[in-house]
Each structure stands twice: as C-alpha cells, then as structure tokens.
Amino acid sequence: MTRSALLVGATGLVGGQLLARLLRDPRYDRVTVLTRRPLALEHPRLDMRVVDFAELGPDDLPAAPGASDVYGALGTTIRQAGSQEAFRAVDQHHTVRVAELARDAGAERIAVVSSVGAGSGSRAFYLRVKGDMEAAVTALGYPQTEFFRPSFILGRRPSHRRGEGLGSSAATVLAPLMVGPGRPYRPVPAGRLAAAMIAALAEGRPGVRVRTYDDFLALAPEPGAAAPAAAGRA
C-alpha cells in the first residue's frame, strides 16, 4: 500500500536526510513538506508548502486523505532562537501543533526526533522541553508513536553550530568507551537516524516507543548515509 508523508524540519541535518529518502521510497506517493522558506528542489512527488508555524492551521496541510505518516525533525538552539521561550516555541510548540493538525486530518503514525535524556522532570531546560514535547505528542493518541533520542548527530549541517561540532568530534573519539549505560550517548550519522525513523513507521507496530542508539542500529543496519536532497536554509 502506498502512503503519504508529512515532514517538518526538512532544511535541517536529519530532515534533509529524511526528505531525500522519502522521495526515493516507493511506498510514498506524496511527501508534503512544511517549511518557512522555499526549498531549492523540485520533484514530482514533493508537495512543498511555505508556512508560518506560529499561525499554522488546517488549511496548511493536505486535504483529505491527508498524510498517513508524520516525520518531525524541527530543532534549533537557544543561541539561534534568541531566548528560551523562542527555543521552546520551535522544539515543542511547533512540533506539537503540526502533530495535532495531522492527527486531526487522519494521520496514524508519527516519528519525532527528540534527545537522549529527555524528560519533563529534567533539571536541564533543553531536556525538559524535549520531555514536554514528547508528553504532548503522546497525548494526541496516534496509533503508532516513535520518539528517537539521539545524542550527537553526525553530518554536515546547513548552518554551523560550533559547540555541537566540537561535541560531536569529542563523542566520535570517545564512542568506543561508551559501553553499557553509556551506549545511548554514542554519536549517530544523520542518514542512519533518518533511515531508522522510516523503518520504524514501516513496521506499523501500534504503541508508543522510545528509540535510542541500539534501536537505530537494529532498524537501519546499513551504515551508509544518503546525501541529503538540495534544500535552502530554513
């Protein structure tokens, strides 16, 4: 059976990989992308919609039958956003709003990038926001919900994040030492993470699951990462 996908965050590291893979996947007859700015990409199965996430409404999504699968890869940093409130708006509120509208339109499966250590009770603001996002998406009642909690994500970012680059380099060097409880903190290539998200929804297993490093390897056993589709910055 063919499916249709709704993707947010296509201009980011993981989102670009998701877009490239979804457009090549014969199981999807349409890939709708919600973006703040147009993508430098054309494809017969791509439905690109430039939107204002702060004002997002039902008319911004495809008409029935809407997307069956939702992929959430929105993300920023507090430095890029400018404040904690602006960061929460992107990483939590926009993600939840997209998920809510898609669920109302009939979407049945959702996969969202979160973070290792996410939790509403975390003392760290970043992890608390991710945990609040997970709780809100879970409450929407999707038949299948998959949260992906990577640590450092490897790949060339559309915009340079110096701190993350240094952290990823250090994590790569230390990865062999990350064993036992430390395995979820191993870095993962963006392409492998994207492949794992698509594979998880393809399984069609009802329920809510949290995926970490070892799940990424099991879902996407091939380490090769596809080159992301050409896309403009968000």
CSV table of C-alpha atoms in Angstrom, one decimal, residues 13 17 30 40 42 123 142 156 161 167 177 186 192 200-201 226 229:
chain,number,residue,atom,x,y,z
A,13,LEU,CA,20.6,17.9,9.2
A,17,GLN,CA,18.2,13.1,5.0
A,30,ARG,CA,3.4,12.1,-1.8
A,40,ALA,CA,15.7,24.6,-3.9
A,42,GLU,CA,11.6,20.1,-7.4
A,123,ARG,CA,16.7,20.0,35.6
A,142,TYR,CA,-1.6,8.3,17.5
A,156,ARG,CA,27.2,18.5,7.6
A,161,ARG,CA,26.9,25.2,15.2
A,167,GLY,CA,30.9,17.9,20.9
A,177,LEU,CA,34.5,3.9,25.5
A,186,ARG,CA,27.2,7.3,21.1
A,192,ARG,CA,21.3,6.3,9.7
A,200,ALA,CA,10.2,2.2,12.4
A,201,LEU,CA,7.0,3.6,10.8
A,226,ALA,CA,22.5,9.1,1.6
A,229,ALA,CA,18.5,16.5,-1.1
